[in-house]
Amino acid sequence: EDVKERARRRLLAFDVGDRFSRLPLPKAAVLLPLLLRDGQLHLLLTVRSLQLRRSPGEVCFPGGKSEATDKDEIDTALREAKEEVGLEPEKVEVICRLMPGIDKMNHVVTPVVGFIEDTFQATPNPDEVSDVFVVPLEFFLKPLNYKAMPYRNSAGYLTRVHCFNYSDHEHRTFKIWGLTAHFAVFLALVIFGKRPTFEVDYDLDNLFASSEKNFMNLYASLHERKKSNL
């Protein structure tokens, strides 16, 4: 069974569809673009333009806030990827939506996973993206350079966030952390089904159920906090 087919099968088992689409929080979506290079799965990431007001220069996936014209999170992710890196929607084989996260602006962010061609040449929109690079997916389970950082999440709880430093063959180093790292790690756990070389906040024998529990706990505590602030 080839690498892509196995990944596709594993991803479909973790597809959440639209089960979180009706939560009463603002919505956003990101595209997790997978490509096959030298028989290995890689993930495409972007670096945010330094001119942006929010998180300038940070590594992220193509994506952004939902607009009224978007049918669903898949639409949002594909529209944003086209705007940011010139990726045409028809050039993406969308596989699934994975468990969402909540960003620091309290958006429910849905990761949309899709395959793109290895030959894809990004044309970054300089207003939004300053760089585009790819990382072998397995790096997010067996990193060479990793640390966990304590972080107070949007519900006020202290958690740990993954922080990776990835150096490519051109000796450029990229810091990948926060929600972007969280999604990359979860994607690697889903596809490879292996234990990482670092601690994660999941029961790895029940990955789907424990990731859902984590998300719903975060959502519920955020909801409580909002109510107490009213």
mmCIF file of C-alpha atoms in Angstrom:
data_model
loop_
_atom_site.group_PDB
_atom_site.id
_atom_site.type_symbol
_atom_site.label_atom_id
_atom_site.label_comp_id
_atom_site.label_asym_id
_atom_site.label_seq_id
_atom_site.Cartn_x
_atom_site.Cartn_y
_atom_site.Cartn_z
ATOM 1 C CA GLU A 1 0.000 0.000 0.000
ATOM 2 C CA ASP A 2 1.574 3.287 -0.938
ATOM 3 C CA VAL A 3 2.418 6.128 1.465
ATOM 4 C CA LYS A 4 -0.352 8.417 0.228
ATOM 5 C CA GLU A 5 -3.026 5.742 0.352
ATOM 6 C CA ARG A 6 -2.114 4.757 3.917
ATOM 7 C CA ALA A 7 -2.126 8.421 4.992
ATOM 8 C CA ARG A 8 -5.482 8.981 3.295
ATOM 9 C CA ARG A 9 -7.028 6.010 5.098
ATOM 10 C CA ARG A 10 -5.725 7.118 8.514
ATOM 11 C CA LEU A 11 -6.866 10.711 7.982
ATOM 12 C CA LEU A 12 -10.404 9.695 7.007
ATOM 13 C CA ALA A 13 -10.726 7.842 10.323
ATOM 14 C CA PHE A 14 -10.098 11.193 12.090
ATOM 15 C CA ASP A 15 -12.373 13.350 9.931
ATOM 16 C CA VAL A 16 -14.606 15.547 12.131
ATOM 17 C CA GLY A 17 -16.690 16.838 9.214
ATOM 18 C CA ASP A 18 -18.870 19.733 10.356
ATOM 19 C CA ARG A 19 -19.529 18.558 13.926
ATOM 20 C CA PHE A 20 -17.917 21.689 15.446
ATOM 21 C CA SER A 21 -19.129 24.149 12.808
ATOM 22 C CA ARG A 22 -22.044 25.376 14.891
ATOM 23 C CA LEU A 23 -20.131 26.382 18.020
ATOM 24 C CA PRO A 24 -20.951 30.037 18.807
ATOM 25 C CA LEU A 25 -17.414 31.367 18.409
ATOM 26 C CA PRO A 26 -15.893 33.147 15.392
ATOM 27 C CA LYS A 27 -14.488 30.703 12.825
ATOM 28 C CA ALA A 28 -11.186 30.382 11.016
ATOM 29 C CA ALA A 29 -9.544 27.604 9.007
ATOM 30 C CA VAL A 30 -6.060 26.634 7.869
ATOM 31 C CA LEU A 31 -4.895 24.341 5.084
ATOM 32 C CA LEU A 32 -2.360 21.650 6.004
ATOM 33 C CA PRO A 33 -0.874 20.961 2.533
ATOM 34 C CA LEU A 34 0.788 17.536 2.302
ATOM 35 C CA LEU A 35 3.089 16.582 -0.549
ATOM 36 C CA LEU A 36 5.128 13.523 -1.374
ATOM 37 C CA ARG A 37 8.834 14.103 -1.927
ATOM 38 C CA ASP A 38 11.415 11.285 -2.250
ATOM 39 C CA GLY A 39 8.807 8.834 -0.967
ATOM 40 C CA GLN A 40 8.274 10.858 2.213
ATOM 41 C CA LEU A 41 5.355 13.028 3.271
ATOM 42 C CA HIS A 42 6.188 16.708 3.700
ATOM 43 C CA LEU A 43 4.170 19.627 5.008
ATOM 44 C CA LEU A 44 4.130 23.084 3.416
ATOM 45 C CA LEU A 45 4.305 26.068 5.788
ATOM 46 C CA THR A 46 4.482 29.830 5.374
ATOM 47 C CA VAL A 47 6.147 32.707 7.191
ATOM 48 C CA ARG A 48 3.886 35.677 7.900
ATOM 49 C CA SER A 49 4.907 39.019 6.424
ATOM 50 C CA LEU A 50 6.677 41.404 8.792
ATOM 51 C CA GLN A 51 4.166 44.105 7.826
ATOM 52 C CA LEU A 52 1.261 42.249 9.399
ATOM 53 C CA ARG A 53 -0.121 43.626 12.634
ATOM 54 C CA ARG A 54 -0.764 40.231 14.198
ATOM 55 C CA SER A 55 2.079 37.708 14.684
ATOM 56 C CA PRO A 56 4.454 39.238 12.085
ATOM 57 C CA GLY A 57 7.262 36.917 10.969
ATOM 58 C CA GLU A 58 5.707 33.834 12.571
ATOM 59 C CA VAL A 59 5.429 30.447 10.897
ATOM 60 C CA CYS A 60 1.898 29.322 10.118
ATOM 61 C CA PHE A 61 -0.236 27.403 7.655
ATOM 62 C CA PRO A 62 -2.090 29.195 4.846
ATOM 63 C CA GLY A 63 -5.420 30.245 6.328
ATOM 64 C CA GLY A 64 -7.495 32.887 8.018
ATOM 65 C CA LYS A 65 -10.919 33.979 9.184
ATOM 66 C CA SER A 66 -14.112 32.680 7.613
ATOM 67 C CA GLU A 67 -16.019 35.067 5.382
ATOM 68 C CA ALA A 68 -19.781 35.178 4.797
ATOM 69 C CA THR A 69 -19.312 33.831 1.243
ATOM 70 C CA ASP A 70 -17.487 30.674 2.440
ATOM 71 C CA LYS A 71 -19.684 27.566 2.409
ATOM 72 C CA ASP A 72 -17.646 25.869 5.129
ATOM 73 C CA GLU A 73 -14.162 25.592 6.642
ATOM 74 C CA ILE A 74 -12.843 23.842 3.529
ATOM 75 C CA ASP A 75 -13.884 26.847 1.428
ATOM 76 C CA THR A 76 -12.153 29.200 3.886
ATOM 77 C CA ALA A 77 -8.890 27.252 3.861
ATOM 78 C CA LEU A 78 -8.783 26.938 0.057
ATOM 79 C CA ARG A 79 -9.675 30.601 -0.510
ATOM 80 C CA GLU A 80 -6.965 31.757 1.891
ATOM 81 C CA ALA A 81 -4.337 29.409 0.384
ATOM 82 C CA LYS A 82 -5.063 30.870 -3.041
ATOM 83 C CA GLU A 83 -4.804 34.450 -1.722
ATOM 84 C CA GLU A 84 -1.615 33.802 0.248
ATOM 85 C CA VAL A 85 0.504 31.449 -1.883
ATOM 86 C CA GLY A 86 -1.312 31.210 -5.239
ATOM 87 C CA LEU A 87 -2.478 27.618 -4.685
ATOM 88 C CA GLU A 88 -5.476 26.980 -6.962
ATOM 89 C CA PRO A 89 -8.329 25.184 -5.124
ATOM 90 C CA GLU A 90 -8.636 22.555 -7.879
ATOM 91 C CA LYS A 91 -4.977 21.635 -7.318
ATOM 92 C CA VAL A 92 -5.783 20.445 -3.773
ATOM 93 C CA GLU A 93 -7.140 16.976 -3.070
ATOM 94 C CA VAL A 94 -8.998 17.712 0.173
ATOM 95 C CA ILE A 95 -9.047 14.696 2.495
ATOM 96 C CA CYS A 96 -10.583 15.766 5.785
ATOM 97 C CA ARG A 97 -11.083 18.257 8.587
ATOM 98 C CA LEU A 98 -9.256 17.409 11.809
ATOM 99 C CA MET A 99 -10.045 18.333 15.434
ATOM 100 C CA PRO A 100 -10.089 22.147 15.696
ATOM 101 C CA GLY A 101 -8.102 24.340 18.049
ATOM 102 C CA ILE A 102 -8.784 27.740 19.592
ATOM 103 C CA ASP A 103 -6.380 30.582 18.841
ATOM 104 C CA LYS A 104 -5.442 33.522 21.044
ATOM 105 C CA MET A 105 -8.194 35.623 19.448
ATOM 106 C CA ASN A 106 -10.706 32.916 20.521
ATOM 107 C CA HIS A 107 -11.465 31.734 16.985
ATOM 108 C CA VAL A 108 -12.309 28.071 16.465
ATOM 109 C CA VAL A 109 -9.600 27.149 13.936
ATOM 110 C CA THR A 110 -10.282 24.081 11.789
ATOM 111 C CA PRO A 111 -7.326 22.332 10.131
ATOM 112 C CA VAL A 112 -8.214 21.124 6.621
ATOM 113 C CA VAL A 113 -5.838 18.464 5.259
ATOM 114 C CA GLY A 114 -5.197 18.105 1.543
ATOM 115 C CA PHE A 115 -2.632 16.669 -0.855
ATOM 116 C CA ILE A 116 -0.885 18.958 -3.312
ATOM 117 C CA GLU A 117 1.576 18.153 -6.098
ATOM 118 C CA ASP A 118 5.284 18.129 -5.279
ATOM 119 C CA THR A 119 5.762 20.372 -8.342
ATOM 120 C CA PHE A 120 3.670 23.196 -6.817
ATOM 121 C CA GLN A 121 5.549 26.517 -7.069
ATOM 122 C CA ALA A 122 4.270 28.972 -4.473
ATOM 123 C CA THR A 123 3.815 32.606 -5.456
ATOM 124 C CA PRO A 124 3.633 34.291 -2.048
ATOM 125 C CA ASN A 125 1.505 37.405 -1.703
ATOM 126 C CA PRO A 126 4.110 39.795 -0.175
ATOM 127 C CA ASP A 127 1.450 41.619 1.871
ATOM 128 C CA GLU A 128 0.751 38.410 3.789
ATOM 129 C CA VAL A 129 3.604 35.931 3.281
ATOM 130 C CA SER A 130 7.361 36.494 3.316
ATOM 131 C CA ASP A 131 8.495 32.880 2.803
ATOM 132 C CA VAL A 132 7.271 29.348 2.030
ATOM 133 C CA PHE A 133 9.089 26.131 2.999
ATOM 134 C CA VAL A 134 8.478 22.396 3.452
ATOM 135 C CA VAL A 135 9.269 20.105 6.395
ATOM 136 C CA PRO A 136 9.270 16.283 6.444
ATOM 137 C CA LEU A 137 6.155 15.340 8.440
ATOM 138 C CA GLU A 138 8.108 12.845 10.543
ATOM 139 C CA PHE A 139 10.152 15.756 11.952
ATOM 140 C CA PHE A 140 7.098 16.546 14.130
ATOM 141 C CA LEU A 141 7.477 13.212 15.922
ATOM 142 C CA LYS A 142 11.295 12.940 15.937
ATOM 143 C CA PRO A 143 12.632 16.500 15.969
ATOM 144 C CA LEU A 144 16.320 17.316 16.197
ATOM 145 C CA ASN A 145 15.617 20.577 17.978
ATOM 146 C CA TYR A 146 12.615 20.721 20.308
ATOM 147 C CA LYS A 147 11.483 22.281 23.538
ATOM 148 C CA ALA A 148 8.203 22.535 25.409
ATOM 149 C CA MET A 149 7.267 25.996 26.634
ATOM 150 C CA PRO A 150 4.790 26.812 29.407
ATOM 151 C CA TYR A 151 1.931 28.862 28.003
ATOM 152 C CA ARG A 152 -1.290 30.295 29.437
ATOM 153 C CA ASN A 153 -4.055 29.409 26.995
ATOM 154 C CA SER A 154 -7.105 31.511 26.099
ATOM 155 C CA ALA A 155 -9.089 29.926 28.942
ATOM 156 C CA GLY A 156 -6.436 31.031 31.434
ATOM 157 C CA TYR A 157 -4.947 27.579 32.065
ATOM 158 C CA LEU A 158 -1.250 26.901 32.058
ATOM 159 C CA THR A 159 -0.404 24.324 29.386
ATOM 160 C CA ARG A 160 2.684 23.469 27.383
ATOM 161 C CA VAL A 161 3.210 24.388 23.786
ATOM 162 C CA HIS A 162 5.498 22.602 21.355
ATOM 163 C CA CYS A 163 8.357 24.626 19.946
ATOM 164 C CA PHE A 164 10.452 23.240 17.057
ATOM 165 C CA ASN A 165 13.449 24.760 15.330
ATOM 166 C CA TYR A 166 13.746 23.393 11.806
ATOM 167 C CA SER A 167 16.796 24.017 9.614
ATOM 168 C CA ASP A 168 16.421 23.336 5.910
ATOM 169 C CA HIS A 169 19.146 22.388 3.408
ATOM 170 C CA GLU A 170 19.782 26.079 2.745
ATOM 171 C CA HIS A 171 20.613 26.449 6.469
ATOM 172 C CA ARG A 172 17.634 28.685 7.081
ATOM 173 C CA THR A 173 16.135 28.084 10.522
ATOM 174 C CA PHE A 174 12.421 28.360 11.183
ATOM 175 C CA LYS A 175 10.753 28.419 14.598
ATOM 176 C CA ILE A 176 7.477 26.476 14.511
ATOM 177 C CA TRP A 177 5.392 26.738 17.664
ATOM 178 C CA GLY A 178 1.930 27.389 19.123
ATOM 179 C CA LEU A 179 -1.207 26.276 17.303
ATOM 180 C CA THR A 180 0.759 25.633 14.093
ATOM 181 C CA ALA A 181 3.034 23.162 15.901
ATOM 182 C CA HIS A 182 0.014 21.667 17.676
ATOM 183 C CA PHE A 183 -1.693 20.915 14.331
ATOM 184 C CA ALA A 184 1.531 19.569 12.759
ATOM 185 C CA VAL A 185 2.125 17.199 15.694
ATOM 186 C CA PHE A 186 -1.472 15.972 15.662
ATOM 187 C CA LEU A 187 -1.310 15.384 11.896
ATOM 188 C CA ALA A 188 1.897 13.354 12.306
ATOM 189 C CA LEU A 189 0.365 11.318 15.168
ATOM 190 C CA VAL A 190 -2.708 10.541 13.048
ATOM 191 C CA ILE A 191 -0.769 9.528 9.941
ATOM 192 C CA PHE A 192 2.118 7.593 11.487
ATOM 193 C CA GLY A 193 0.438 6.227 14.625
ATOM 194 C CA LYS A 194 3.829 6.281 16.399
ATOM 195 C CA ARG A 195 4.900 7.672 19.757
ATOM 196 C CA PRO A 196 6.817 10.939 19.536
ATOM 197 C CA THR A 197 10.160 11.480 21.270
ATOM 198 C CA PHE A 198 8.534 14.114 23.542
ATOM 199 C CA GLU A 199 5.466 14.367 25.798
ATOM 200 C CA VAL A 200 2.044 15.140 24.318
ATOM 201 C CA ASP A 201 -1.289 15.902 25.999
ATOM 202 C CA TYR A 202 -3.087 12.921 24.466
ATOM 203 C CA ASP A 203 -3.853 9.357 25.358
ATOM 204 C CA LEU A 204 -2.083 7.891 22.323
ATOM 205 C CA ASP A 205 -4.126 4.681 22.529
ATOM 206 C CA ASN A 206 -7.324 6.747 22.183
ATOM 207 C CA LEU A 207 -6.130 9.648 20.088
ATOM 208 C CA PHE A 208 -9.484 10.714 18.645
ATOM 209 C CA ALA A 209 -11.394 10.606 21.948
ATOM 210 C CA SER A 210 -8.658 12.322 23.948
ATOM 211 C CA SER A 211 -8.156 15.081 21.371
ATOM 212 C CA GLU A 212 -11.901 15.723 21.379
ATOM 213 C CA LYS A 213 -11.926 15.807 25.187
ATOM 214 C CA ASN A 214 -9.032 18.328 25.239
ATOM 215 C CA PHE A 215 -10.773 20.555 22.720
ATOM 216 C CA MET A 216 -14.164 20.430 24.478
ATOM 217 C CA ASN A 217 -12.531 21.157 27.867
ATOM 218 C CA LEU A 218 -10.796 24.208 26.421
ATOM 219 C CA TYR A 219 -14.020 25.348 24.765
ATOM 220 C CA ALA A 220 -16.066 24.823 27.957
ATOM 221 C CA SER A 221 -13.603 26.702 30.174
ATOM 222 C CA LEU A 222 -13.505 29.560 27.670
ATOM 223 C CA HIS A 223 -17.312 29.639 27.681
ATOM 224 C CA GLU A 224 -17.375 29.758 31.507
ATOM 225 C CA ARG A 225 -14.828 32.538 31.540
ATOM 226 C CA LYS A 226 -16.842 34.592 29.060
ATOM 227 C CA LYS A 227 -19.982 34.151 31.168
ATOM 228 C CA SER A 228 -18.195 35.224 34.365
ATOM 229 C CA ASN A 229 -16.889 38.339 32.577
ATOM 230 C CA LEU A 230 -20.397 39.461 31.594
#
